[in-house]
mmCIF file of C-alpha atoms in Angstrom:
data_model
loop_
_atom_site.group_PDB
_atom_site.id
_atom_site.type_symbol
_atom_site.label_atom_id
_atom_site.label_comp_id
_atom_site.label_asym_id
_atom_site.label_seq_id
_atom_site.Cartn_x
_atom_site.Cartn_y
_atom_site.Cartn_z
ATOM 1 C CA UNK D 1 58.418 105.447 113.782
ATOM 2 C CA UNK D 2 56.824 102.856 111.503
ATOM 3 C CA UNK D 3 59.705 100.466 112.209
ATOM 4 C CA UNK D 4 59.237 100.927 115.966
ATOM 5 C CA UNK D 5 55.538 100.144 115.695
ATOM 6 C CA UNK D 6 56.324 97.048 113.632
ATOM 7 C CA UNK D 7 58.935 95.987 116.206
ATOM 8 C CA UNK D 8 56.408 96.359 119.040
ATOM 9 C CA UNK D 9 53.806 94.423 117.057
ATOM 10 C CA UNK D 10 56.300 91.639 116.292
ATOM 11 C CA UNK D 11 57.287 91.493 119.966
ATOM 12 C CA UNK D 12 53.667 91.072 121.041
ATOM 13 C CA UNK D 13 53.184 88.279 118.511
ATOM 14 C CA UNK D 14 56.455 86.565 119.440
ATOM 15 C CA UNK D 15 58.116 87.239 116.070
ATOM 16 C CA UNK D 16 61.577 88.780 116.056
ATOM 17 C CA UNK D 17 61.859 91.635 113.505
ATOM 18 C CA UNK D 18 64.641 91.098 110.979
ATOM 19 C CA UNK D 19 66.190 94.538 111.480
ATOM 20 C CA UNK D 20 66.912 93.626 115.133
ATOM 21 C CA UNK D 21 69.068 90.614 114.171
ATOM 22 C CA UNK D 22 72.265 92.659 113.521
ATOM 23 C CA UNK D 23 71.889 94.321 116.920
ATOM 24 C CA UNK D 24 71.445 90.968 118.622
ATOM 25 C CA UNK D 25 74.363 89.519 116.686
ATOM 26 C CA UNK D 26 76.572 92.435 117.729
ATOM 27 C CA UNK D 27 75.501 91.963 121.355
ATOM 28 C CA UNK D 28 76.348 88.270 121.389
ATOM 29 C CA UNK D 29 79.681 88.708 119.608
ATOM 30 C CA UNK D 30 80.609 91.318 122.228
ATOM 31 C CA UNK D 31 80.020 88.946 125.132
ATOM 32 C CA UNK D 32 83.179 87.887 126.926
ATOM 33 C CA UNK D 33 82.643 84.141 126.784
ATOM 34 C CA UNK D 34 86.087 82.969 125.641
ATOM 35 C CA UNK D 35 89.011 82.058 127.862
ATOM 36 C CA UNK D 36 91.905 84.474 127.949
ATOM 37 C CA UNK D 37 94.691 83.835 125.480
ATOM 38 C CA UNK D 38 98.282 83.326 126.705
ATOM 39 C CA UNK D 39 99.160 86.798 125.413
ATOM 40 C CA UNK D 40 96.300 88.393 127.397
ATOM 41 C CA UNK D 41 97.446 86.582 130.552
ATOM 42 C CA UNK D 42 101.014 87.702 129.929
ATOM 43 C CA UNK D 43 99.970 91.345 129.518
ATOM 44 C CA UNK D 44 97.825 91.172 132.672
ATOM 45 C CA UNK D 45 100.740 89.683 134.600
ATOM 46 C CA UNK D 46 103.003 92.549 133.534
ATOM 47 C CA UNK D 47 100.433 94.934 135.008
ATOM 48 C CA UNK D 48 100.405 93.018 138.301
ATOM 49 C CA UNK D 49 96.986 91.454 137.689
ATOM 50 C CA UNK D 50 97.443 87.933 139.076
ATOM 51 C CA UNK D 51 95.352 85.444 141.022
ATOM 52 C CA UNK D 52 96.352 85.923 144.629
ATOM 53 C CA UNK D 53 94.684 85.451 148.004
ATOM 54 C CA UNK D 54 95.626 87.935 150.701
ATOM 55 C CA UNK D 55 94.308 85.499 153.324
ATOM 56 C CA UNK D 56 96.704 82.631 152.622
ATOM 57 C CA UNK D 57 99.980 84.039 153.978
ATOM 58 C CA UNK D 58 98.520 85.325 157.292
ATOM 59 C CA UNK D 59 96.632 82.065 157.860
ATOM 60 C CA UNK D 60 99.736 79.916 157.353
ATOM 61 C CA UNK D 61 101.823 82.330 159.444
ATOM 62 C CA UNK D 62 99.386 82.192 162.365
ATOM 63 C CA UNK D 63 99.196 78.395 162.211
ATOM 64 C CA UNK D 64 102.974 77.916 162.092
ATOM 65 C CA UNK D 65 103.712 80.549 164.729
ATOM 66 C CA UNK D 66 101.326 79.022 167.261
ATOM 67 C CA UNK D 67 102.601 75.567 166.362
ATOM 68 C CA UNK D 68 106.146 76.828 166.960
ATOM 69 C CA UNK D 69 105.077 78.292 170.293
ATOM 70 C CA UNK D 70 103.419 75.006 171.198
ATOM 71 C CA UNK D 71 106.650 73.087 170.527
ATOM 72 C CA UNK D 72 109.213 75.570 171.891
ATOM 73 C CA UNK D 73 107.162 77.777 174.212
ATOM 74 C CA UNK D 74 108.797 76.361 177.352
ATOM 75 C CA UNK D 75 112.270 77.210 176.023
ATOM 76 C CA UNK D 76 111.178 80.760 175.145
ATOM 77 C CA UNK D 77 109.634 81.185 178.607
ATOM 78 C CA UNK D 78 112.852 80.003 180.285
ATOM 79 C CA UNK D 79 114.846 82.483 178.180
ATOM 80 C CA UNK D 80 112.581 85.370 179.147
ATOM 81 C CA UNK D 81 112.660 84.419 182.851
ATOM 82 C CA UNK D 82 116.450 84.139 182.683
ATOM 83 C CA UNK D 83 116.706 87.600 181.134
ATOM 84 C CA UNK D 84 114.426 89.078 183.818
ATOM 85 C CA UNK D 85 116.323 87.281 186.580
ATOM 86 C CA UNK D 86 119.630 88.517 185.223
ATOM 87 C CA UNK D 87 118.292 92.070 185.090
ATOM 88 C CA UNK D 88 117.105 92.006 188.705
ATOM 89 C CA UNK D 89 120.142 90.241 190.178
ATOM 90 C CA UNK D 90 123.132 91.367 188.131
ATOM 91 C CA UNK D 91 122.330 94.561 186.259
ATOM 92 C CA UNK D 92 121.009 96.424 189.315
ATOM 93 C CA UNK D 93 124.425 96.199 190.991
ATOM 94 C CA UNK D 94 126.281 97.698 188.029
ATOM 95 C CA UNK D 95 127.473 101.270 188.026
ATOM 96 C CA UNK D 96 125.846 103.537 185.437
ATOM 97 C CA UNK D 97 128.537 104.372 182.898
ATOM 98 C CA UNK D 98 128.871 104.159 179.089
ATOM 99 C CA UNK D 99 130.741 100.835 179.113
ATOM 100 C CA UNK D 100 128.168 99.081 181.319
ATOM 101 C CA UNK D 101 125.300 100.534 179.293
ATOM 102 C CA UNK D 102 126.835 99.191 176.069
ATOM 103 C CA UNK D 103 127.242 95.710 177.553
ATOM 104 C CA UNK D 104 123.727 95.820 178.999
ATOM 105 C CA UNK D 105 122.194 96.896 175.700
ATOM 106 C CA UNK D 106 124.073 94.223 173.763
ATOM 107 C CA UNK D 107 123.110 91.378 176.118
ATOM 108 C CA UNK D 108 119.441 92.359 176.395
ATOM 109 C CA UNK D 109 119.161 92.831 172.629
ATOM 110 C CA UNK D 110 120.810 89.466 171.969
ATOM 111 C CA UNK D 111 118.458 87.645 174.349
ATOM 112 C CA UNK D 112 115.401 89.414 172.905
ATOM 113 C CA UNK D 113 116.401 88.570 169.327
ATOM 114 C CA UNK D 114 117.042 84.961 170.365
ATOM 115 C CA UNK D 115 113.472 84.730 171.650
ATOM 116 C CA UNK D 116 111.591 86.835 169.085
ATOM 117 C CA UNK D 117 113.851 86.156 166.059
ATOM 118 C CA UNK D 118 112.484 82.675 165.226
ATOM 119 C CA UNK D 119 108.911 84.003 165.158
ATOM 120 C CA UNK D 120 109.884 86.886 162.852
ATOM 121 C CA UNK D 121 111.899 84.526 160.654
ATOM 122 C CA UNK D 122 108.949 82.133 160.314
ATOM 123 C CA UNK D 123 106.670 85.042 159.353
ATOM 124 C CA UNK D 124 109.171 86.314 156.764
ATOM 125 C CA UNK D 125 109.758 82.898 155.167
ATOM 126 C CA UNK D 126 106.047 82.088 155.056
ATOM 127 C CA UNK D 127 105.155 85.481 153.578
ATOM 128 C CA UNK D 128 107.758 85.253 150.797
ATOM 129 C CA UNK D 129 107.187 81.546 150.129
ATOM 130 C CA UNK D 130 103.390 81.715 149.928
ATOM 131 C CA UNK D 131 103.443 84.740 147.637
ATOM 132 C CA UNK D 132 106.035 83.056 145.415
ATOM 133 C CA UNK D 133 103.956 79.877 145.179
ATOM 134 C CA UNK D 134 100.863 81.879 144.255
ATOM 135 C CA UNK D 135 102.386 84.345 141.802
ATOM 136 C CA UNK D 136 105.830 83.065 140.888
ATOM 137 C CA UNK D 137 108.765 85.350 140.049
ATOM 138 C CA UNK D 138 107.178 88.733 139.367
ATOM 139 C CA UNK D 139 108.401 92.288 139.834
ATOM 140 C CA UNK D 140 106.303 95.180 138.586
ATOM 141 C CA UNK D 141 105.646 98.754 139.682
ATOM 142 C CA UNK D 142 102.475 99.080 137.634
ATOM 143 C CA UNK D 143 100.093 98.812 140.645
ATOM 144 C CA UNK D 144 102.043 101.611 142.382
ATOM 145 C CA UNK D 145 101.535 104.128 139.592
ATOM 146 C CA UNK D 146 99.171 107.011 140.280
ATOM 147 C CA UNK D 147 95.928 106.663 138.349
ATOM 148 C CA UNK D 148 93.222 109.324 138.315
ATOM 149 C CA UNK D 149 90.393 106.778 138.491
ATOM 150 C CA UNK D 150 91.711 105.654 141.873
ATOM 151 C CA UNK D 151 90.983 109.069 143.388
ATOM 152 C CA UNK D 152 87.679 109.495 141.571
ATOM 153 C CA UNK D 153 84.986 109.641 144.310
ATOM 154 C CA UNK D 154 82.337 108.147 142.035
ATOM 155 C CA UNK D 155 84.530 105.184 141.167
ATOM 156 C CA UNK D 156 85.486 104.866 144.843
ATOM 157 C CA UNK D 157 81.823 104.751 145.850
ATOM 158 C CA UNK D 158 81.188 102.098 143.221
ATOM 159 C CA UNK D 159 84.040 100.005 144.615
ATOM 160 C CA UNK D 160 82.790 100.413 148.192
ATOM 161 C CA UNK D 161 79.243 99.336 147.342
ATOM 162 C CA UNK D 162 80.209 96.723 144.765
ATOM 163 C CA UNK D 163 79.472 93.024 144.939
ATOM 164 C CA UNK D 164 83.116 92.277 145.682
ATOM 165 C CA UNK D 165 83.081 94.574 148.722
ATOM 166 C CA UNK D 166 79.902 92.881 149.962
ATOM 167 C CA UNK D 167 81.554 89.477 149.600
ATOM 168 C CA UNK D 168 84.617 90.697 151.550
ATOM 169 C CA UNK D 169 82.356 92.075 154.314
ATOM 170 C CA UNK D 170 80.424 88.819 154.625
ATOM 171 C CA UNK D 171 83.704 86.904 154.640
ATOM 172 C CA UNK D 172 85.080 89.042 157.490
ATOM 173 C CA UNK D 173 81.874 88.610 159.526
ATOM 174 C CA UNK D 174 81.995 84.868 158.928
ATOM 175 C CA UNK D 175 85.642 84.646 160.065
ATOM 176 C CA UNK D 176 84.978 86.619 163.243
ATOM 177 C CA UNK D 177 81.876 84.584 164.058
ATOM 178 C CA UNK D 178 83.565 81.210 163.584
ATOM 179 C CA UNK D 179 86.652 82.348 165.526
ATOM 180 C CA UNK D 180 84.468 83.456 168.466
ATOM 181 C CA UNK D 181 82.588 80.159 168.321
ATOM 182 C CA UNK D 182 85.865 78.192 168.419
ATOM 183 C CA UNK D 183 87.016 80.268 171.401
ATOM 184 C CA UNK D 184 83.692 79.615 173.131
ATOM 185 C CA UNK D 185 83.978 75.842 172.600
ATOM 186 C CA UNK D 186 87.542 75.710 173.938
ATOM 187 C CA UNK D 187 86.742 77.818 177.001
ATOM 188 C CA UNK D 188 83.571 75.850 177.681
ATOM 189 C CA UNK D 189 85.504 72.586 177.543
ATOM 190 C CA UNK D 190 87.959 73.984 180.134
ATOM 191 C CA UNK D 191 85.372 75.567 182.473
ATOM 192 C CA UNK D 192 86.064 73.095 185.280
ATOM 193 C CA UNK D 193 89.800 73.890 185.329
ATOM 194 C CA UNK D 194 89.049 77.620 185.164
ATOM 195 C CA UNK D 195 86.901 77.400 188.305
ATOM 196 C CA UNK D 196 89.819 75.839 190.190
ATOM 197 C CA UNK D 197 92.448 78.401 189.150
ATOM 198 C CA UNK D 198 92.022 80.365 192.366
ATOM 199 C CA UNK D 199 93.263 77.328 194.288
ATOM 200 C CA UNK D 200 96.415 76.848 192.206
ATOM 201 C CA UNK D 201 99.822 78.493 192.182
ATOM 202 C CA UNK D 202 100.845 81.292 189.874
ATOM 203 C CA UNK D 203 102.966 78.928 187.768
ATOM 204 C CA UNK D 204 100.023 76.593 187.279
ATOM 205 C CA UNK D 205 97.729 79.468 186.328
ATOM 206 C CA UNK D 206 100.253 80.811 183.808
ATOM 207 C CA UNK D 207 100.833 77.352 182.355
ATOM 208 C CA UNK D 208 97.099 76.688 181.999
ATOM 209 C CA UNK D 209 96.502 80.085 180.388
ATOM 210 C CA UNK D 210 99.408 79.656 177.966
ATOM 211 C CA UNK D 211 98.226 76.163 176.977
ATOM 212 C CA UNK D 212 94.667 77.332 176.303
ATOM 213 C CA UNK D 213 95.868 80.341 174.307
ATOM 214 C CA UNK D 214 98.125 78.120 172.184
ATOM 215 C CA UNK D 215 95.291 75.667 171.511
ATOM 216 C CA UNK D 216 93.036 78.565 170.577
ATOM 217 C CA UNK D 217 95.647 79.975 168.202
ATOM 218 C CA UNK D 218 96.260 76.603 166.514
ATOM 219 C CA UNK D 219 92.555 75.878 165.964
ATOM 220 C CA UNK D 220 91.800 79.376 164.695
ATOM 221 C CA UNK D 221 94.889 79.228 162.460
ATOM 222 C CA UNK D 222 93.754 75.939 160.921
ATOM 223 C CA UNK D 223 90.266 77.351 160.352
ATOM 224 C CA UNK D 224 91.725 80.438 158.675
ATOM 225 C CA UNK D 225 93.968 78.200 156.562
ATOM 226 C CA UNK D 226 90.989 76.242 155.219
ATOM 227 C CA UNK D 227 89.156 79.496 154.530
ATOM 228 C CA UNK D 228 92.239 80.932 152.795
ATOM 229 C CA UNK D 229 92.515 77.927 150.472
ATOM 230 C CA UNK D 230 88.862 78.362 149.487
ATOM 231 C CA UNK D 231 89.467 82.076 149.018
ATOM 232 C CA UNK D 232 92.440 81.336 146.735
ATOM 233 C CA UNK D 233 90.254 79.087 144.575
ATOM 234 C CA UNK D 234 87.653 81.859 144.424
ATOM 235 C CA UNK D 235 90.295 84.465 143.532
ATOM 236 C CA UNK D 236 91.551 82.292 140.663
ATOM 237 C CA UNK D 237 88.004 81.945 139.373
ATOM 238 C CA UNK D 238 87.433 85.708 139.603
ATOM 239 C CA UNK D 239 90.778 86.380 137.903
ATOM 240 C CA UNK D 240 90.002 84.047 135.012
ATOM 241 C CA UNK D 241 86.533 85.590 134.726
ATOM 242 C CA UNK D 242 87.925 89.131 134.620
ATOM 243 C CA UNK D 243 90.323 88.154 131.805
ATOM 244 C CA UNK D 244 87.670 86.589 129.592
ATOM 245 C CA UNK D 245 87.589 87.849 126.035
ATOM 246 C CA UNK D 246 85.019 88.172 123.307
ATOM 247 C CA UNK D 247 85.517 86.652 119.878
ATOM 248 C CA UNK D 248 86.198 90.132 118.536
ATOM 249 C CA UNK D 249 88.890 90.677 121.186
ATOM 250 C CA UNK D 250 90.609 87.467 120.100
ATOM 251 C CA UNK D 251 90.475 88.537 116.460
ATOM 252 C CA UNK D 252 91.899 91.959 117.300
ATOM 253 C CA UNK D 253 94.701 90.392 119.335
ATOM 254 C CA UNK D 254 95.505 88.020 116.483
ATOM 255 C CA UNK D 255 95.706 90.975 114.125
ATOM 256 C CA UNK D 256 98.060 92.799 116.489
ATOM 257 C CA UNK D 257 100.313 89.765 116.866
ATOM 258 C CA UNK D 258 100.264 88.426 113.330
ATOM 259 C CA UNK D 259 99.558 91.661 111.508
ATOM 260 C CA UNK D 260 96.533 92.815 109.566
ATOM 261 C CA UNK D 261 95.836 90.335 106.692
ATOM 262 C CA UNK D 262 95.306 93.260 104.309
ATOM 263 C CA UNK D 263 98.672 94.766 105.229
ATOM 264 C CA UNK D 264 100.357 91.362 105.001
ATOM 265 C CA UNK D 265 98.883 90.792 101.535
ATOM 266 C CA UNK D 266 100.145 94.211 100.440
ATOM 267 C CA UNK D 267 103.603 93.416 101.788
ATOM 268 C CA UNK D 268 103.633 90.093 99.926
ATOM 269 C CA UNK D 269 102.486 91.839 96.766
ATOM 270 C CA UNK D 270 105.269 94.409 97.144
ATOM 271 C CA UNK D 271 107.838 91.645 97.682
ATOM 272 C CA UNK D 272 106.501 89.817 94.632
ATOM 273 C CA UNK D 273 106.863 92.958 92.524
ATOM 274 C CA UNK D 274 110.426 93.526 93.756
ATOM 275 C CA UNK D 275 111.346 89.928 92.966
ATOM 276 C CA UNK D 276 109.768 90.324 89.545
ATOM 277 C CA UNK D 277 111.831 93.433 88.814
ATOM 278 C CA UNK D 278 115.028 91.715 89.919
ATOM 279 C CA UNK D 279 114.199 88.763 87.678
ATOM 280 C CA UNK D 280 113.539 91.006 84.693
ATOM 281 C CA UNK D 281 116.868 92.769 85.288
ATOM 282 C CA UNK D 282 118.662 89.394 85.084
ATOM 283 C CA UNK D 283 117.168 88.411 81.725
ATOM 284 C CA UNK D 284 119.689 90.429 79.622
ATOM 285 C CA UNK D 285 122.435 88.265 81.146
ATOM 286 C CA UNK D 286 120.829 85.039 79.855
ATOM 287 C CA UNK D 287 122.400 82.873 77.136
ATOM 288 C CA UNK D 288 119.122 81.478 75.840
ATOM 289 C CA UNK D 289 115.373 81.554 76.510
ATOM 290 C CA UNK D 290 113.605 78.216 76.089
ATOM 291 C CA UNK D 291 109.876 78.501 75.269
ATOM 292 C CA UNK D 292 106.790 76.327 75.003
ATOM 293 C CA UNK D 293 106.335 78.467 72.711
ATOM 294 C CA UNK D 294 103.285 80.319 74.129
ATOM 295 C CA UNK D 295 102.653 79.311 77.734
ATOM 296 C CA UNK D 296 106.150 78.930 79.248
ATOM 297 C CA UNK D 297 109.473 80.748 78.998
ATOM 298 C CA UNK D 298 112.671 79.891 80.910
ATOM 299 C CA UNK D 299 115.867 81.979 80.739
ATOM 300 C CA UNK D 300 119.157 80.102 81.268
ATOM 301 C CA UNK D 301 122.632 81.450 81.917
ATOM 302 C CA UNK D 302 125.927 79.600 82.118
ATOM 303 C CA UNK D 303 129.335 80.956 83.090
ATOM 304 C CA UNK D 304 131.998 78.273 83.152
ATOM 305 C CA UNK D 305 134.237 80.304 85.447
ATOM 306 C CA UNK D 306 131.701 80.896 88.243
ATOM 307 C CA UNK D 307 129.075 78.164 87.726
ATOM 308 C CA UNK D 308 129.326 74.409 87.934
ATOM 309 C CA UNK D 309 126.109 73.982 85.907
ATOM 310 C CA UNK D 310 123.667 76.161 83.912
ATOM 311 C CA UNK D 311 121.312 78.200 86.128
ATOM 312 C CA UNK D 312 117.716 79.343 85.650
ATOM 313 C CA UNK D 313 117.686 83.117 86.143
ATOM 314 C CA UNK D 314 114.074 83.771 85.085
ATOM 315 C CA UNK D 315 110.918 81.872 84.287
ATOM 316 C CA UNK D 316 107.282 82.693 83.700
ATOM 317 C CA UNK D 317 103.934 81.525 82.427
ATOM 318 C CA UNK D 318 101.451 83.129 80.018
ATOM 319 C CA UNK D 319 101.717 86.942 80.375
ATOM 320 C CA UNK D 320 105.026 86.735 82.248
ATOM 321 C CA UNK D 321 106.397 84.394 79.592
ATOM 322 C CA UNK D 322 105.448 86.946 76.963
ATOM 323 C CA UNK D 323 107.292 89.687 78.875
ATOM 324 C CA UNK D 324 110.399 87.488 79.170
ATOM 325 C CA UNK D 325 110.388 86.882 75.421
ATOM 326 C CA UNK D 326 109.948 90.615 74.721
ATOM 327 C CA UNK D 327 112.927 91.504 76.908
ATOM 328 C CA UNK D 328 114.981 88.706 75.305
ATOM 329 C CA UNK D 329 114.125 90.013 71.830
ATOM 330 C CA UNK D 330 114.994 93.551 72.856
ATOM 331 C CA UNK D 331 118.447 92.464 74.035
ATOM 332 C CA UNK D 332 118.968 90.060 71.089
ATOM 333 C CA UNK D 333 118.939 86.898 73.181
ATOM 334 C CA UNK D 334 118.221 83.736 71.208
ATOM 335 C CA UNK D 335 114.816 82.178 71.908
ATOM 336 C CA UNK D 336 114.415 78.471 71.197
ATOM 337 C CA UNK D 337 111.237 76.430 71.143
ATOM 338 C CA UNK D 338 111.441 73.151 73.045
ATOM 339 C CA UNK D 339 108.125 72.195 74.639
ATOM 340 C CA UNK D 340 109.213 69.224 76.815
ATOM 341 C CA UNK D 341 112.343 70.976 78.083
ATOM 342 C CA UNK D 342 110.504 74.236 78.810
ATOM 343 C CA UNK D 343 107.829 72.427 80.839
ATOM 344 C CA UNK D 344 110.408 70.361 82.722
ATOM 345 C CA UNK D 345 112.533 73.393 83.601
ATOM 346 C CA UNK D 346 109.504 75.444 84.685
ATOM 347 C CA UNK D 347 108.115 72.739 86.964
ATOM 348 C CA UNK D 348 111.389 71.339 88.420
ATOM 349 C CA UNK D 349 113.786 74.268 88.777
ATOM 350 C CA UNK D 350 113.303 77.435 90.836
ATOM 351 C CA UNK D 351 114.795 80.799 89.969
ATOM 352 C CA UNK D 352 118.455 80.928 91.002
ATOM 353 C CA UNK D 353 118.840 77.134 91.092
ATOM 354 C CA UNK D 354 121.059 75.032 88.849
ATOM 355 C CA UNK D 355 119.410 72.601 86.492
ATOM 356 C CA UNK D 356 119.145 68.989 87.728
ATOM 357 C CA UNK D 357 121.468 66.328 86.422
ATOM 358 C CA UNK D 358 118.809 64.571 84.358
ATOM 359 C CA UNK D 359 118.368 67.701 82.223
ATOM 360 C CA UNK D 360 122.096 68.300 81.623
ATOM 361 C CA UNK D 361 122.149 66.653 78.186
ATOM 362 C CA UNK D 362 119.099 68.500 76.821
ATOM 363 C CA UNK D 363 120.298 71.882 78.080
ATOM 364 C CA UNK D 364 123.845 71.215 76.848
ATOM 365 C CA UNK D 365 122.543 70.550 73.331
ATOM 366 C CA UNK D 366 120.578 73.804 73.404
ATOM 367 C CA UNK D 367 123.585 75.796 74.648
ATOM 368 C CA UNK D 368 125.882 74.174 72.085
ATOM 369 C CA UNK D 369 123.492 75.148 69.311
ATOM 370 C CA UNK D 370 123.266 78.721 70.662
ATOM 371 C CA UNK D 371 127.061 79.041 70.928
ATOM 372 C CA UNK D 372 127.410 77.735 67.387
ATOM 373 C CA UNK D 373 124.977 80.378 66.108
ATOM 374 C CA UNK D 374 126.856 83.077 68.016
ATOM 375 C CA UNK D 375 130.205 81.814 66.878
ATOM 376 C CA UNK D 376 131.377 81.166 70.443
ATOM 377 C CA UNK D 377 133.478 78.243 71.602
ATOM 378 C CA UNK D 378 132.993 77.021 75.228
#
């Protein structure tokens, strides 16, 4: 209670109490202010979380379809009129039997596909192409999995009355309003021709109506295309914002990918101990141990049948050098004091490596002396 009173008093005076600093520090470190790492983006992509605008494919499809109708509408109209004419003139005189019905079905279906097929093909290509350009090659069933939070009424209410839903509602109202305004402008510009339609033939009326509808579709399609591009930019921004990470998240991800530093240090320590044991097990095979005599110890082994040059099988400094000398004494291995040679071998040659050529003479003299003491001839 005393701390709360002191906090209130410090707040009134404009002084931040010191015991609040850790809380503030924890709050700021938990803020998601950092860009998502490549690994976070990769994991989100596997779950189907990608930047994608649902408006882009329909907008491009509408624009291209009406543009296609504008360029080839007369051909499609001639095909439809030909199919109707053929039905009224030819098919009505046919007898009703299975063979005639099969031929009739085939011809009508072929003509219908010839007229409607290009429009469906354009829609299919645009839908696949636009989604591929936005997302790239991606196949995942993660969004289709049943999740309990999706059927939670409280979460559903939050989604309905969220800021994103409000933005989508305003966007839909804006699209409808602008589309109606475009339709009003086009019809107003053609009001004189519309007043004279009653004086024209049916063909002229149909042609005028088709032309105005195509113009309306093209203009609305272009408007929706511009809006879809802006929506895609907004969706990318929202996607990047939703993937932002805090500094602690980045640290945790680094630990998951690279491993906990404490565990890695323990693994390295275990590997070092195993290497040390292997080295100590090789010392009894040595021919001689060259010492500093206190600080360094290097064990050398030479087998003329399997080695082209003497090899360092163990080396150590200070405490490790003392252990090497103890093991050498225990197994009656000769220990020789040669300060320059011991330092050179310790600094230049790693365990398991052969001695360099410049040290051949010095090591050969040591080995010759050792073999002479042991009564060996090599």
